[in-house]
């Protein structure tokens, strides 16, 4: 019995060591085969990367963060309204929220941004600031996803909380906004942070609205440099800037999720 157990452990150890060896052999093979001079010239050209600074940070990254912030705030407020409509006992409100959520979650974000950017000026004969189109284009899609997240958070609050608030003399709406919604938001902070990360990446779709040197976001800025220099280094620089923005947020999500688990 003991001998069999030792043999099994030894077999598992051999399998594990074999898998390690295969992984490092494959890695060594790729490193050996690759043409590092060509890779360095086409993807890691220091001169091209240096020329991208500081505009990649002072214009492109700044615009990406600004567009994300505006769309997130719009999506959060509209998403809360949609979530409350979805939970309403009044049929038309509930139906509207459901149809909206299903429609905008089913449409590609690129289509929504395109329709907002071209449809509103044609339909209403107005010419707004590009920030409004950007906020609407991204925010309308984000609101549909956030509405379901917020609704799940509200439904996750124990029903006794509402009953206790009503027993204290609060109206339904006051109990909802003062007691239930704040507790629901505490539950959904991690998924909302994920929505924020997705919004950062969705700003790359804003090229359909047209950009100027002052309104360009990260990916469009990288593509412009790529076209002018015929080199892929700008994409590597842009990818690193995206990671510098999104990785701290994903780490924050992990921290918040662990804190939520400990609080339960």
mmCIF file of C-alpha atoms in Angstrom:
data_model
loop_
_atom_site.group_PDB
_atom_site.id
_atom_site.type_symbol
_atom_site.label_atom_id
_atom_site.label_comp_id
_atom_site.label_asym_id
_atom_site.label_seq_id
_atom_site.Cartn_x
_atom_site.Cartn_y
_atom_site.Cartn_z
ATOM 1 C CA UNK A 1 0.000 0.000 0.000
ATOM 2 C CA UNK A 2 2.787 2.458 1.024
ATOM 3 C CA UNK A 3 4.928 1.332 -1.917
ATOM 4 C CA UNK A 4 2.032 1.986 -4.311
ATOM 5 C CA UNK A 5 1.525 5.483 -2.824
ATOM 6 C CA UNK A 6 5.234 6.318 -3.246
ATOM 7 C CA UNK A 7 5.157 5.050 -6.840
ATOM 8 C CA UNK A 8 2.148 7.223 -7.574
ATOM 9 C CA UNK A 9 3.878 10.315 -6.177
ATOM 10 C CA UNK A 10 7.006 9.510 -8.159
ATOM 11 C CA UNK A 11 4.938 9.102 -11.322
ATOM 12 C CA UNK A 12 3.245 12.474 -10.732
ATOM 13 C CA UNK A 13 6.646 14.064 -10.142
ATOM 14 C CA UNK A 14 8.022 12.615 -13.393
ATOM 15 C CA UNK A 15 4.972 13.876 -15.315
ATOM 16 C CA UNK A 16 5.340 17.337 -13.772
ATOM 17 C CA UNK A 17 9.063 17.501 -14.573
ATOM 18 C CA UNK A 18 8.373 16.324 -18.125
ATOM 19 C CA UNK A 19 5.773 19.074 -18.617
ATOM 20 C CA UNK A 20 8.216 21.665 -17.259
ATOM 21 C CA UNK A 21 10.923 20.377 -19.599
ATOM 22 C CA UNK A 22 8.578 20.484 -22.622
ATOM 23 C CA UNK A 23 7.543 24.037 -21.793
ATOM 24 C CA UNK A 24 11.113 25.307 -21.488
ATOM 25 C CA UNK A 25 12.207 23.367 -24.597
ATOM 26 C CA UNK A 26 9.393 24.966 -26.619
ATOM 27 C CA UNK A 27 10.321 28.388 -25.218
ATOM 28 C CA UNK A 28 14.004 27.857 -26.012
ATOM 29 C CA UNK A 29 13.061 26.701 -29.534
ATOM 30 C CA UNK A 30 11.054 29.871 -30.173
ATOM 31 C CA UNK A 31 13.840 32.071 -28.813
ATOM 32 C CA UNK A 32 16.404 30.289 -30.982
ATOM 33 C CA UNK A 33 14.358 30.344 -34.195
ATOM 34 C CA UNK A 34 13.200 33.975 -33.952
ATOM 35 C CA UNK A 35 15.099 36.648 -35.893
ATOM 36 C CA UNK A 36 15.737 39.088 -33.058
ATOM 37 C CA UNK A 37 17.310 41.778 -35.229
ATOM 38 C CA UNK A 38 14.195 41.988 -37.399
ATOM 39 C CA UNK A 39 11.945 41.889 -34.321
ATOM 40 C CA UNK A 40 13.911 44.689 -32.669
ATOM 41 C CA UNK A 41 13.758 46.879 -35.785
ATOM 42 C CA UNK A 42 10.046 46.349 -36.417
ATOM 43 C CA UNK A 43 8.589 46.136 -32.899
ATOM 44 C CA UNK A 44 11.043 47.664 -30.446
ATOM 45 C CA UNK A 45 12.553 50.613 -32.293
ATOM 46 C CA UNK A 46 13.740 52.913 -29.533
ATOM 47 C CA UNK A 47 13.933 56.022 -31.744
ATOM 48 C CA UNK A 48 10.296 55.704 -32.858
ATOM 49 C CA UNK A 49 9.162 54.989 -29.311
ATOM 50 C CA UNK A 50 11.039 58.037 -28.028
ATOM 51 C CA UNK A 51 9.422 60.273 -30.670
ATOM 52 C CA UNK A 52 5.957 59.296 -29.402
ATOM 53 C CA UNK A 53 6.597 60.963 -26.052
ATOM 54 C CA UNK A 54 5.247 63.050 -24.449
ATOM 55 C CA UNK A 55 2.134 63.255 -26.736
ATOM 56 C CA UNK A 56 1.247 59.627 -26.147
ATOM 57 C CA UNK A 57 0.754 60.523 -22.474
ATOM 58 C CA UNK A 58 -0.251 64.211 -22.527
ATOM 59 C CA UNK A 59 -2.796 63.846 -25.362
ATOM 60 C CA UNK A 60 -3.675 60.218 -26.226
ATOM 61 C CA UNK A 61 -3.652 58.681 -22.739
ATOM 62 C CA UNK A 62 -5.253 61.781 -21.223
ATOM 63 C CA UNK A 63 -8.093 61.662 -23.780
ATOM 64 C CA UNK A 64 -8.590 57.926 -23.232
ATOM 65 C CA UNK A 65 -8.952 58.447 -19.480
ATOM 66 C CA UNK A 66 -11.261 61.464 -19.990
ATOM 67 C CA UNK A 67 -13.553 59.621 -22.445
ATOM 68 C CA UNK A 68 -13.672 56.611 -20.131
ATOM 69 C CA UNK A 69 -14.546 58.752 -17.114
ATOM 70 C CA UNK A 70 -17.355 60.626 -18.910
ATOM 71 C CA UNK A 71 -18.851 57.438 -20.366
ATOM 72 C CA UNK A 72 -18.595 55.630 -17.023
ATOM 73 C CA UNK A 73 -20.402 58.411 -15.116
ATOM 74 C CA UNK A 74 -23.135 58.609 -17.784
ATOM 75 C CA UNK A 75 -23.456 54.823 -17.888
ATOM 76 C CA UNK A 76 -23.608 54.562 -14.107
ATOM 77 C CA UNK A 77 -26.357 57.181 -13.701
ATOM 78 C CA UNK A 78 -28.413 55.915 -16.657
ATOM 79 C CA UNK A 79 -27.760 52.308 -15.629
ATOM 80 C CA UNK A 80 -29.136 53.029 -12.138
ATOM 81 C CA UNK A 81 -32.269 54.576 -13.666
ATOM 82 C CA UNK A 82 -32.692 51.547 -15.945
ATOM 83 C CA UNK A 83 -32.173 49.130 -13.041
ATOM 84 C CA UNK A 84 -34.862 50.889 -10.973
ATOM 85 C CA UNK A 85 -37.193 50.879 -14.001
ATOM 86 C CA UNK A 86 -36.474 47.167 -14.474
ATOM 87 C CA UNK A 87 -37.518 46.532 -10.859
ATOM 88 C CA UNK A 88 -40.558 48.811 -11.087
ATOM 89 C CA UNK A 89 -44.060 47.429 -10.674
ATOM 90 C CA UNK A 90 -45.223 49.768 -13.474
ATOM 91 C CA UNK A 91 -45.320 47.713 -16.652
ATOM 92 C CA UNK A 92 -44.262 50.287 -19.314
ATOM 93 C CA UNK A 93 -41.197 51.302 -17.298
ATOM 94 C CA UNK A 94 -40.198 47.669 -16.804
ATOM 95 C CA UNK A 95 -40.784 46.802 -20.464
ATOM 96 C CA UNK A 96 -38.826 49.817 -21.716
ATOM 97 C CA UNK A 97 -35.859 48.974 -19.483
ATOM 98 C CA UNK A 98 -35.896 45.341 -20.568
ATOM 99 C CA UNK A 99 -36.102 46.157 -24.285
ATOM 100 C CA UNK A 100 -33.342 48.774 -23.957
ATOM 101 C CA UNK A 101 -31.018 46.447 -22.055
ATOM 102 C CA UNK A 102 -31.535 43.532 -24.435
ATOM 103 C CA UNK A 103 -31.108 45.765 -27.500
ATOM 104 C CA UNK A 104 -27.939 47.552 -26.469
ATOM 105 C CA UNK A 105 -26.322 44.429 -25.038
ATOM 106 C CA UNK A 106 -27.026 42.665 -28.321
ATOM 107 C CA UNK A 107 -25.597 45.383 -30.566
ATOM 108 C CA UNK A 108 -21.845 45.696 -31.155
ATOM 109 C CA UNK A 109 -20.550 48.829 -29.413
ATOM 110 C CA UNK A 110 -19.099 49.990 -32.739
ATOM 111 C CA UNK A 111 -22.592 50.081 -34.311
ATOM 112 C CA UNK A 112 -24.001 52.119 -31.415
ATOM 113 C CA UNK A 113 -21.146 54.637 -31.573
ATOM 114 C CA UNK A 114 -21.568 54.916 -35.333
ATOM 115 C CA UNK A 115 -25.339 55.447 -35.067
ATOM 116 C CA UNK A 116 -24.915 58.087 -32.346
ATOM 117 C CA UNK A 117 -22.203 59.952 -34.226
ATOM 118 C CA UNK A 118 -24.022 59.997 -37.565
ATOM 119 C CA UNK A 119 -27.663 59.549 -36.591
ATOM 120 C CA UNK A 120 -28.111 62.378 -34.066
ATOM 121 C CA UNK A 121 -26.800 65.187 -36.340
ATOM 122 C CA UNK A 122 -29.006 63.959 -39.200
ATOM 123 C CA UNK A 123 -32.128 63.279 -37.117
ATOM 124 C CA UNK A 124 -32.067 66.435 -34.975
ATOM 125 C CA UNK A 125 -30.011 68.764 -37.197
ATOM 126 C CA UNK A 126 -27.667 69.603 -34.354
ATOM 127 C CA UNK A 127 -23.889 69.734 -34.122
ATOM 128 C CA UNK A 128 -22.714 69.047 -30.593
ATOM 129 C CA UNK A 129 -19.265 68.942 -29.057
ATOM 130 C CA UNK A 130 -17.499 65.678 -29.888
ATOM 131 C CA UNK A 131 -17.305 64.888 -26.156
ATOM 132 C CA UNK A 132 -21.097 64.588 -26.066
ATOM 133 C CA UNK A 133 -21.122 62.062 -28.924
ATOM 134 C CA UNK A 134 -18.308 60.107 -27.280
ATOM 135 C CA UNK A 135 -20.078 60.092 -23.906
ATOM 136 C CA UNK A 136 -23.365 59.010 -25.464
ATOM 137 C CA UNK A 137 -21.813 56.422 -27.778
ATOM 138 C CA UNK A 138 -19.925 54.605 -25.048
ATOM 139 C CA UNK A 139 -22.294 55.449 -22.196
ATOM 140 C CA UNK A 140 -25.434 54.065 -23.850
ATOM 141 C CA UNK A 141 -23.789 50.659 -24.233
ATOM 142 C CA UNK A 142 -22.202 50.754 -20.770
ATOM 143 C CA UNK A 143 -25.562 51.650 -19.187
ATOM 144 C CA UNK A 144 -27.157 48.473 -20.539
ATOM 145 C CA UNK A 145 -24.510 46.283 -18.890
ATOM 146 C CA UNK A 146 -24.360 48.334 -15.683
ATOM 147 C CA UNK A 147 -28.152 48.226 -15.319
ATOM 148 C CA UNK A 148 -28.083 44.448 -14.996
ATOM 149 C CA UNK A 149 -25.134 44.604 -12.603
ATOM 150 C CA UNK A 150 -26.882 47.212 -10.436
ATOM 151 C CA UNK A 151 -30.135 45.243 -10.497
ATOM 152 C CA UNK A 152 -28.278 42.136 -9.307
ATOM 153 C CA UNK A 153 -26.726 44.191 -6.492
ATOM 154 C CA UNK A 154 -30.094 45.580 -5.384
ATOM 155 C CA UNK A 155 -31.652 42.116 -5.461
ATOM 156 C CA UNK A 156 -28.709 40.825 -3.436
ATOM 157 C CA UNK A 157 -29.639 43.019 -0.457
ATOM 158 C CA UNK A 158 -31.687 40.996 2.074
ATOM 159 C CA UNK A 159 -35.404 41.789 1.894
ATOM 160 C CA UNK A 160 -35.417 42.410 5.636
ATOM 161 C CA UNK A 161 -33.507 45.650 5.003
ATOM 162 C CA UNK A 162 -36.445 47.117 3.076
ATOM 163 C CA UNK A 163 -38.925 45.884 5.655
ATOM 164 C CA UNK A 164 -36.865 47.426 8.458
ATOM 165 C CA UNK A 165 -36.614 50.763 6.611
ATOM 166 C CA UNK A 166 -40.372 50.811 5.925
ATOM 167 C CA UNK A 167 -41.093 49.980 9.586
ATOM 168 C CA UNK A 168 -39.161 53.130 10.502
ATOM 169 C CA UNK A 169 -41.650 55.167 8.478
ATOM 170 C CA UNK A 170 -39.626 55.601 5.259
ATOM 171 C CA UNK A 171 -41.441 55.685 1.937
ATOM 172 C CA UNK A 172 -40.548 52.976 -0.618
ATOM 173 C CA UNK A 173 -38.527 55.367 -2.776
ATOM 174 C CA UNK A 174 -36.654 56.846 0.188
ATOM 175 C CA UNK A 175 -35.879 53.380 1.591
ATOM 176 C CA UNK A 176 -34.660 52.281 -1.835
ATOM 177 C CA UNK A 177 -32.339 55.274 -2.351
ATOM 178 C CA UNK A 178 -31.158 55.638 1.272
ATOM 179 C CA UNK A 179 -30.847 51.995 2.362
ATOM 180 C CA UNK A 180 -31.047 49.448 -0.468
ATOM 181 C CA UNK A 181 -29.130 51.123 -3.312
ATOM 182 C CA UNK A 182 -26.060 52.052 -1.188
ATOM 183 C CA UNK A 183 -25.838 48.450 0.084
ATOM 184 C CA UNK A 184 -26.327 47.116 -3.450
ATOM 185 C CA UNK A 185 -23.458 49.276 -4.743
ATOM 186 C CA UNK A 186 -21.179 47.912 -2.035
ATOM 187 C CA UNK A 187 -21.840 44.433 -3.414
ATOM 188 C CA UNK A 188 -21.209 45.311 -7.065
ATOM 189 C CA UNK A 189 -18.050 47.399 -6.783
ATOM 190 C CA UNK A 190 -15.851 44.607 -8.301
ATOM 191 C CA UNK A 191 -18.044 44.049 -11.421
ATOM 192 C CA UNK A 192 -18.405 47.811 -11.861
ATOM 193 C CA UNK A 193 -14.631 48.125 -11.813
ATOM 194 C CA UNK A 194 -14.531 45.447 -14.529
ATOM 195 C CA UNK A 195 -16.952 47.555 -16.568
ATOM 196 C CA UNK A 196 -14.561 50.471 -16.181
ATOM 197 C CA UNK A 197 -11.688 48.374 -17.553
ATOM 198 C CA UNK A 198 -13.821 47.300 -20.529
ATOM 199 C CA UNK A 199 -14.755 50.927 -21.198
ATOM 200 C CA UNK A 200 -11.087 51.910 -21.320
ATOM 201 C CA UNK A 201 -10.560 49.390 -24.112
ATOM 202 C CA UNK A 202 -13.799 50.357 -25.892
ATOM 203 C CA UNK A 203 -12.495 53.909 -26.350
ATOM 204 C CA UNK A 204 -10.442 52.417 -29.205
ATOM 205 C CA UNK A 205 -13.724 52.210 -31.182
ATOM 206 C CA UNK A 206 -14.166 55.975 -31.225
ATOM 207 C CA UNK A 207 -12.211 56.324 -34.466
ATOM 208 C CA UNK A 208 -15.543 56.062 -36.348
ATOM 209 C CA UNK A 209 -16.482 59.508 -35.020
ATOM 210 C CA UNK A 210 -13.412 61.054 -36.589
ATOM 211 C CA UNK A 211 -10.544 62.506 -34.617
ATOM 212 C CA UNK A 212 -8.381 65.590 -34.607
ATOM 213 C CA UNK A 213 -4.846 65.901 -33.179
ATOM 214 C CA UNK A 214 -6.435 67.287 -30.005
ATOM 215 C CA UNK A 215 -9.111 64.577 -29.576
ATOM 216 C CA UNK A 216 -7.183 61.480 -30.625
ATOM 217 C CA UNK A 217 -7.235 58.544 -28.184
ATOM 218 C CA UNK A 218 -4.543 55.937 -27.612
ATOM 219 C CA UNK A 219 -5.174 53.440 -30.402
ATOM 220 C CA UNK A 220 -5.844 56.062 -33.068
ATOM 221 C CA UNK A 221 -2.683 57.891 -32.041
ATOM 222 C CA UNK A 222 -0.733 54.636 -32.374
ATOM 223 C CA UNK A 223 -2.241 53.935 -35.803
ATOM 224 C CA UNK A 224 -1.314 57.400 -37.062
ATOM 225 C CA UNK A 225 2.318 56.902 -36.025
ATOM 226 C CA UNK A 226 2.235 53.376 -37.452
ATOM 227 C CA UNK A 227 1.071 54.678 -40.850
ATOM 228 C CA UNK A 228 3.669 57.438 -40.950
ATOM 229 C CA UNK A 229 6.642 55.319 -39.827
ATOM 230 C CA UNK A 230 5.687 51.914 -41.345
ATOM 231 C CA UNK A 231 6.781 50.240 -38.143
ATOM 232 C CA UNK A 232 4.892 48.273 -35.452
ATOM 233 C CA UNK A 233 6.708 49.878 -32.502
ATOM 234 C CA UNK A 234 3.839 52.369 -31.865
ATOM 235 C CA UNK A 235 1.481 49.469 -31.193
ATOM 236 C CA UNK A 236 3.873 48.070 -28.584
ATOM 237 C CA UNK A 237 4.094 51.482 -26.903
ATOM 238 C CA UNK A 238 0.297 51.855 -26.966
ATOM 239 C CA UNK A 239 -0.142 48.358 -25.545
ATOM 240 C CA UNK A 240 2.204 49.186 -22.659
ATOM 241 C CA UNK A 241 0.295 52.407 -21.897
ATOM 242 C CA UNK A 242 -3.014 50.486 -21.920
ATOM 243 C CA UNK A 243 -1.525 47.958 -19.513
ATOM 244 C CA UNK A 244 -0.210 50.742 -17.264
ATOM 245 C CA UNK A 245 -3.805 51.989 -16.970
ATOM 246 C CA UNK A 246 -5.732 48.703 -16.795
ATOM 247 C CA UNK A 247 -3.466 46.420 -14.722
ATOM 248 C CA UNK A 248 -3.744 48.538 -11.517
ATOM 249 C CA UNK A 249 -7.539 48.497 -11.978
ATOM 250 C CA UNK A 250 -7.678 44.703 -12.406
ATOM 251 C CA UNK A 251 -5.501 44.346 -9.308
ATOM 252 C CA UNK A 252 -7.950 46.633 -7.497
ATOM 253 C CA UNK A 253 -10.805 44.332 -8.560
ATOM 254 C CA UNK A 254 -8.959 41.392 -6.988
ATOM 255 C CA UNK A 255 -8.469 43.286 -3.730
ATOM 256 C CA UNK A 256 -12.129 44.330 -3.601
ATOM 257 C CA UNK A 257 -13.340 40.790 -4.328
ATOM 258 C CA UNK A 258 -11.171 39.376 -1.514
ATOM 259 C CA UNK A 259 -12.446 42.075 0.840
ATOM 260 C CA UNK A 260 -16.049 41.287 -0.095
ATOM 261 C CA UNK A 261 -15.488 37.574 0.521
ATOM 262 C CA UNK A 262 -14.026 38.274 3.967
ATOM 263 C CA UNK A 263 -16.932 40.617 4.826
ATOM 264 C CA UNK A 264 -19.549 37.911 4.110
#
